[in-house]
CSV table of C-alpha atoms and ligand atoms in Angstrom, one decimal:
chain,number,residue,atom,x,y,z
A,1,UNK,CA,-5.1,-1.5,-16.0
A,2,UNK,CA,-6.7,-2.3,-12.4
A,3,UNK,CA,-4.5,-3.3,-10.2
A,4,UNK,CA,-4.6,-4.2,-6.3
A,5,UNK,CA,-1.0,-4.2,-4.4
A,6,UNK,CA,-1.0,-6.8,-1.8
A,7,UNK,CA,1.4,-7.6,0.9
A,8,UNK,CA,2.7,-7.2,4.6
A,9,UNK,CA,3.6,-3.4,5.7
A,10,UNK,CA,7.1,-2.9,4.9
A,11,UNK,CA,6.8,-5.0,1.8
A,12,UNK,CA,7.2,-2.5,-0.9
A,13,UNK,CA,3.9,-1.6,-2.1
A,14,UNK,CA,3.8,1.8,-2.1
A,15,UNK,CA,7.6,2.0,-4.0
A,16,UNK,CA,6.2,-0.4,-6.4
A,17,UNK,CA,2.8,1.2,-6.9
A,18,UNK,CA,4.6,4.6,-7.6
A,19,UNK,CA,6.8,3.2,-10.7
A,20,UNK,CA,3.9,1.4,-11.6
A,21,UNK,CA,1.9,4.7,-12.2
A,22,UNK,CA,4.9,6.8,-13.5
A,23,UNK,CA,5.4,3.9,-16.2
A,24,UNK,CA,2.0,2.7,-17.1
A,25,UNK,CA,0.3,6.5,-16.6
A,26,UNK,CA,-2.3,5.1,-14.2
A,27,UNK,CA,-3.1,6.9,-10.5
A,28,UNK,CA,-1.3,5.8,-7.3
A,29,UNK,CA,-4.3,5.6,-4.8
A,30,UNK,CA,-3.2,4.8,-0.9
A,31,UNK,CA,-5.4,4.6,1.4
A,32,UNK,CA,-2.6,4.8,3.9
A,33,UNK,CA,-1.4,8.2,2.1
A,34,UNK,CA,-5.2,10.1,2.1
A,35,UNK,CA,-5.8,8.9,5.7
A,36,UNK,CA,-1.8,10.2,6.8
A,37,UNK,CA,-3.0,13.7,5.0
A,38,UNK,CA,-6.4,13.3,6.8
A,39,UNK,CA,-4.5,13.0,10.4
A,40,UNK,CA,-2.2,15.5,9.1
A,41,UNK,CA,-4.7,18.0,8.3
A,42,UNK,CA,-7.2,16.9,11.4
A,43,UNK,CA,-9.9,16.6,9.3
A,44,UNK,CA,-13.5,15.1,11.3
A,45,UNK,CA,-11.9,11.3,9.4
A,46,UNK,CA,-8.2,12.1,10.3
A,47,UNK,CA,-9.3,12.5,14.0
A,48,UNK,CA,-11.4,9.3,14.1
A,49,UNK,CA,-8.4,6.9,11.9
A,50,UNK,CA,-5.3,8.5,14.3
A,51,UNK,CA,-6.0,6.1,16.9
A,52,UNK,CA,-6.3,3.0,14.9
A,53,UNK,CA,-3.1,4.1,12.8
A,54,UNK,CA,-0.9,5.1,15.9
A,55,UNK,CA,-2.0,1.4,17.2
A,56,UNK,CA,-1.4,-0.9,14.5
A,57,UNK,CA,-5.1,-1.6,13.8
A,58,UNK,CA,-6.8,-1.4,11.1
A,59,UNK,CA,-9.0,1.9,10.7
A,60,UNK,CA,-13.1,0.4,10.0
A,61,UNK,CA,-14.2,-0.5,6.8
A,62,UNK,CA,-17.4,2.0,7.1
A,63,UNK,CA,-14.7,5.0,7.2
A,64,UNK,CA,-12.4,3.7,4.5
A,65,UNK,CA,-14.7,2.5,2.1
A,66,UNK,CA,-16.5,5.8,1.6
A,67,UNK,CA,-13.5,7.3,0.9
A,68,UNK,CA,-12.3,4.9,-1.7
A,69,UNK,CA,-15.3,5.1,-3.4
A,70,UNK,CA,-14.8,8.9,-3.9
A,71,UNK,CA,-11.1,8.2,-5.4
A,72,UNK,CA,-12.3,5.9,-7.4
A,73,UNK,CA,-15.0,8.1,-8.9
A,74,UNK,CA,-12.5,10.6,-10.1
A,75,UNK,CA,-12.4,11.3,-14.1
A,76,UNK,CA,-8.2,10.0,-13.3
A,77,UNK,CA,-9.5,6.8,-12.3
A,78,UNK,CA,-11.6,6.0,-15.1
A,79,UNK,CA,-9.6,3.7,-17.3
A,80,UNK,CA,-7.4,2.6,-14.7
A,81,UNK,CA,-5.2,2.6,-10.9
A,82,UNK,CA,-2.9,1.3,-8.8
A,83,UNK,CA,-4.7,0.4,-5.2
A,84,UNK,CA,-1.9,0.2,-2.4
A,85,UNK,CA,-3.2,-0.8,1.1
A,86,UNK,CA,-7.0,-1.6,-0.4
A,87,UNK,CA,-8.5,-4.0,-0.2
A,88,UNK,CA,-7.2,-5.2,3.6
A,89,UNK,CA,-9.8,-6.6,4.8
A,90,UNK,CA,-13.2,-9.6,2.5
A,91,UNK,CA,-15.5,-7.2,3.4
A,92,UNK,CA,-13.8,-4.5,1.5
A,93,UNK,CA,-12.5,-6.9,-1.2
A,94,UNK,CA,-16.1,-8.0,-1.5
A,95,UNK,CA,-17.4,-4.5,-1.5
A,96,UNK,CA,-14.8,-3.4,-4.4
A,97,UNK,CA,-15.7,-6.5,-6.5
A,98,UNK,CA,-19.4,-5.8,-6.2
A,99,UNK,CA,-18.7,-1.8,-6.7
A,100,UNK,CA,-16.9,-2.9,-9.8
A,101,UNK,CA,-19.2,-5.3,-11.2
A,102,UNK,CA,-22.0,-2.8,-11.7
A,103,UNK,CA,-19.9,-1.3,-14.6
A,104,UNK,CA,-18.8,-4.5,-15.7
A,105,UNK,CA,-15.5,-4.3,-14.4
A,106,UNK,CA,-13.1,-6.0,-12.5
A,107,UNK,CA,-9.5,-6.0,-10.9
A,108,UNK,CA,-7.0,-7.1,-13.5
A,109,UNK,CA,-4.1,-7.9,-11.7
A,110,UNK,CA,-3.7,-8.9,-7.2
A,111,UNK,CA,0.0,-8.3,-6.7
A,112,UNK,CA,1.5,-9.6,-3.7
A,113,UNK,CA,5.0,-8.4,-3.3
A,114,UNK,CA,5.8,-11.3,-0.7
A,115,UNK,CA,9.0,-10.5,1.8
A,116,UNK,CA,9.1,-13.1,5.1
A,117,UNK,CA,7.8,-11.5,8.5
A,118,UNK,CA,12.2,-11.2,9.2
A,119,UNK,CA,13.1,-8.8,7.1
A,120,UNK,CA,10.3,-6.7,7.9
A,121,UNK,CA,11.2,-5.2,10.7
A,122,UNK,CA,14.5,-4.3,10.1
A,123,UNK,CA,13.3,-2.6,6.7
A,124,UNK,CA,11.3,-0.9,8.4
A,125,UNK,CA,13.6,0.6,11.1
A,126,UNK,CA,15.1,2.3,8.8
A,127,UNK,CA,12.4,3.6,6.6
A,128,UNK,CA,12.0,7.7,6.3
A,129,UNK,CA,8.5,9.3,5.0
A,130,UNK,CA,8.1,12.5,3.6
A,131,UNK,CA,5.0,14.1,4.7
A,132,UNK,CA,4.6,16.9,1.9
A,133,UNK,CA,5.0,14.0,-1.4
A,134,UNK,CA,4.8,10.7,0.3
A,135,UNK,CA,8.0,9.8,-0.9
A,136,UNK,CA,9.5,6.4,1.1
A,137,UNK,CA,13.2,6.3,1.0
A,138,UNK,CA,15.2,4.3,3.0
A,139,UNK,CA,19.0,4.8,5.0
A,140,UNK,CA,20.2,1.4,3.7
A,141,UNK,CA,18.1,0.9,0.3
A,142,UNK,CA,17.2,3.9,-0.9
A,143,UNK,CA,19.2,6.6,0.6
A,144,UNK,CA,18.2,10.1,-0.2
A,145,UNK,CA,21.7,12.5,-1.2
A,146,UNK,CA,21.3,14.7,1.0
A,147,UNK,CA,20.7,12.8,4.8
A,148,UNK,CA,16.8,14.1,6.2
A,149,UNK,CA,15.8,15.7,2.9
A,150,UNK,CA,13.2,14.4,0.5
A,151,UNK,CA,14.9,13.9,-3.5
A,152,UNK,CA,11.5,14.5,-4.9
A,153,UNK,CA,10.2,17.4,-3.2
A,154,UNK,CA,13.0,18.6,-1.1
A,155,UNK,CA,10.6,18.5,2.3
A,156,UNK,CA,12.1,17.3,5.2
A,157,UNK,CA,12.0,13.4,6.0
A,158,UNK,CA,10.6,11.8,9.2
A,159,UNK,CA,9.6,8.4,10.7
A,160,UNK,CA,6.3,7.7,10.9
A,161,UNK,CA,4.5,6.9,13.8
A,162,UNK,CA,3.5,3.7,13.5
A,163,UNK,CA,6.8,2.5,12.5
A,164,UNK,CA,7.9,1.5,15.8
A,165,UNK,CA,8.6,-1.6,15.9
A,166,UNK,CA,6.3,-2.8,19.4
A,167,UNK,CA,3.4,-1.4,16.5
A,168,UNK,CA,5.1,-2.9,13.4
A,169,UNK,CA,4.8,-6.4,15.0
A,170,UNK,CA,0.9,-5.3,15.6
A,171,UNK,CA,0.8,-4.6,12.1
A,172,UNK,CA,2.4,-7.8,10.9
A,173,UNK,CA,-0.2,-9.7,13.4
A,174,UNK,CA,-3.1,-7.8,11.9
A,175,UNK,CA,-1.5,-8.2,8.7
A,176,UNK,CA,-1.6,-12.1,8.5
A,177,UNK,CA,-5.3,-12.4,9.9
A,178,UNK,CA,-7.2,-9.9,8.3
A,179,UNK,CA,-5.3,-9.0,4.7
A,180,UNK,CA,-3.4,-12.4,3.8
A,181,UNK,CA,-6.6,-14.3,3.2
A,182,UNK,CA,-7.3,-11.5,0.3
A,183,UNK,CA,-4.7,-13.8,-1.6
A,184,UNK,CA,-7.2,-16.6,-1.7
A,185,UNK,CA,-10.0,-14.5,-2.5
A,186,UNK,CA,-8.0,-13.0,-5.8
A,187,UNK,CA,-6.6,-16.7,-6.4
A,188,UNK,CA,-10.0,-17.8,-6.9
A,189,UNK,CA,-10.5,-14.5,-9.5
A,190,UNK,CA,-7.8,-16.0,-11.4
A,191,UNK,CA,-5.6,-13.0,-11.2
A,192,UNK,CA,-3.4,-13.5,-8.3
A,193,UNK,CA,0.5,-12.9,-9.1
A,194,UNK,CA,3.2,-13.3,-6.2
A,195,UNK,CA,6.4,-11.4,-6.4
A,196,UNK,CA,9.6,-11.9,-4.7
A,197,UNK,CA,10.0,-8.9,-2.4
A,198,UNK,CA,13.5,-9.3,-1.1
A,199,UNK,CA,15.4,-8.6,-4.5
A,200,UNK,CA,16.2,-5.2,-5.0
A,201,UNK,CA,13.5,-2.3,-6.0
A,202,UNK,CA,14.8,-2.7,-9.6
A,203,UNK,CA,14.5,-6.4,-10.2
A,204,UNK,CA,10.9,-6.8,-8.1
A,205,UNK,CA,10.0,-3.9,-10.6
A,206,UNK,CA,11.1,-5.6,-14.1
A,207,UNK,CA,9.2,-8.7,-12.4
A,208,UNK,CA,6.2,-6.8,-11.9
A,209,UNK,CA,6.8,-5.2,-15.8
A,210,UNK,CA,6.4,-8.5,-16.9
A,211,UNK,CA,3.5,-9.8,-15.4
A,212,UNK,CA,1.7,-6.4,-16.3
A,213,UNK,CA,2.8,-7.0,-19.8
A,214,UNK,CA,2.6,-10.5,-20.4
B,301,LIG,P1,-0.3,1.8,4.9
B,301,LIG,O1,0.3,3.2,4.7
B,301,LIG,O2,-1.0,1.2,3.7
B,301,LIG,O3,0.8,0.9,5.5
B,301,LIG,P2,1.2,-0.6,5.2
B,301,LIG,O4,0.3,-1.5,4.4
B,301,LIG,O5,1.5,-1.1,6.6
B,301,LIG,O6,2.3,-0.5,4.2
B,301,LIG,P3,3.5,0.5,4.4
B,301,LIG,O7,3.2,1.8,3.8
B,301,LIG,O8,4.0,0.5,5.8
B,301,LIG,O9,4.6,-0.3,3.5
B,301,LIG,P4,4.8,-0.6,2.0
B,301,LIG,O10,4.5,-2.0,1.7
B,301,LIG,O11,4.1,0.4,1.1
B,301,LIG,O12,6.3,-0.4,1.9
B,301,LIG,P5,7.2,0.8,1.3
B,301,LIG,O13,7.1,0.8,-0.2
B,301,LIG,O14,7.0,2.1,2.0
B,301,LIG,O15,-1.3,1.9,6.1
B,301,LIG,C1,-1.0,2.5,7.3
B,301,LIG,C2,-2.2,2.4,8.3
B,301,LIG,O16,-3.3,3.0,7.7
B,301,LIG,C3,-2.7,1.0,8.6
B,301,LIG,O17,-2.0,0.3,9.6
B,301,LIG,C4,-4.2,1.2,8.9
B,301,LIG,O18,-4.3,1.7,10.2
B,301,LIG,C5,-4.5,2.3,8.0
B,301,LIG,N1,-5.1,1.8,6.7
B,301,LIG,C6,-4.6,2.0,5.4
B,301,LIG,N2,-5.4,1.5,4.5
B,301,LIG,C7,-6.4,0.9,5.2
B,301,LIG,C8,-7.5,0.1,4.8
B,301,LIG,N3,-7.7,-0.2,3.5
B,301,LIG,N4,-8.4,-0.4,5.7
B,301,LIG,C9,-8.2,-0.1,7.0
B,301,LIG,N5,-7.1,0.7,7.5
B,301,LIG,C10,-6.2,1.1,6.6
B,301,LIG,O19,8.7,0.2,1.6
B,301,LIG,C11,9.1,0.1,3.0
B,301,LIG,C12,10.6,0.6,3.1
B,301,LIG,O20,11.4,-0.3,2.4
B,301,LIG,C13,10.8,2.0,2.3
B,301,LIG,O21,11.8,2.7,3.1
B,301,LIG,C14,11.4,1.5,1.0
B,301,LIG,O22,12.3,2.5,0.5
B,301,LIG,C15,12.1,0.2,1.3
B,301,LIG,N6,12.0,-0.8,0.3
B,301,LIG,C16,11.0,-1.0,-0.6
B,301,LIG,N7,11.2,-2.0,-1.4
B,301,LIG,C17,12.5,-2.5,-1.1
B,301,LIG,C18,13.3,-3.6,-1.6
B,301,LIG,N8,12.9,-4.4,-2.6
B,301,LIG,N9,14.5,-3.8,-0.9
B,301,LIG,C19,14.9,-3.0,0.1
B,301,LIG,N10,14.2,-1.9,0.6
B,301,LIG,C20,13.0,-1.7,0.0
């Protein structure tokens, strides 16, 4: 099962990505999420992507795709992953097709979990990030039970930096001209799928079930 998550930040990839791989037993893999632990740990890649992130821009393809590529080379990818926040950009949809093809694969299944540039913002006000697990719960939608702390891993809970929203609306910008277009490119694949994003976690999920299993 290959499967790209598509949609604007805030959206809900990365909580639907993560019930997708606890149910269907396939990796998460976030780019977002290995280049946070990159900044994190001030690697030579976390240094160069901390500017773009902090900004709202999108970090180059020459220092993404290399790392994808690794991921994707790992014995855990082999049959199958969930890809949230790759591709973002043709060239790096058109370098994962043509990476794929020489094994005579393809993606399976484009997901776009589709929520109108509105609701974005306020989502993502109130959106809380745990560093240690990557864990994304939110004050309104997805309180934690104990206010700050993560439920997974019991690390504490912050807001992430580019979750302000002067850089969320740089994100929705860069959002709609560089990563929407990927929604023609898989339509023309023949396996583009468009979820509602604004129903609850529960109900986009049992959506997504059934298009996985259809
Ligand atoms: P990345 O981490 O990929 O950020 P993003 O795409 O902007 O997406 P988010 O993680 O912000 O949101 P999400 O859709 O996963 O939503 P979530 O599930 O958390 O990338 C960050 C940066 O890294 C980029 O700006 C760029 O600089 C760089 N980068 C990453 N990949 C790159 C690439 N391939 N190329 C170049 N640069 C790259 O949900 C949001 C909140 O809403 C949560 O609190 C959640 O609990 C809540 N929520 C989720 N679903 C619902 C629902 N249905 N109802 C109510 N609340 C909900």
């Amino acid at each position: 099962m290959k499967i790209v998550m598509l949609g604007a930040p805030g959206a809900g990839k990365g909580t639907q990505a993560k019930k997708i791989a606890a149910k269907y037993g396939v990796p998460h893999i976030s780019t977002g999420d290995i280049l946070r632990s990159n900044v994190k740990e001030e690697t030579p890649l976390g240094l160069k992507a901390k500017a773009y992130m902090d900004g709202g821009e999108l970090v180059p393809d020459s220092l993404v795709l290399d790392l994808v590529i690794d991921r994707l080379a790992k014995d855990d990818a082999k049959t199958g992953y969930v890809l949230d926040g790759f591709p973002r950009t043709i060239p790096q949809a058109e370098a994962l097709t043509e990476g794929l093809s020489k094994t005579g694969d393809k993606i399976e299944f484009a997901i776009d979990v589709n929520v109108p540039d509105e609701n974005i913002v306020e989502r993502m006000s109130g959106r809380r990030y745990c560093a240690k697990c990557g864990a994304t719960p939110h004050v309104k939608y997805a309180p934690t039970k104990v206010e700050g702390v993560c439920d997974v891993c019991g690390g504490e809970l912050t807001i992430r930096d580019d979750d302000k929203p002067e850089t969320v609306l740089k994100r929705l910008k860069v959002y709609h001209d560089q990563t929407q277009p990927l929604i023609d490119f898989y339509e023309k694949q023949g396996v583009m799928h468009t979820v509602d994003g604004t129903k609850d976690i529960e109900e986009v999920f049992s959506d997504i079930s059934n298009i996985l299993e259809k």
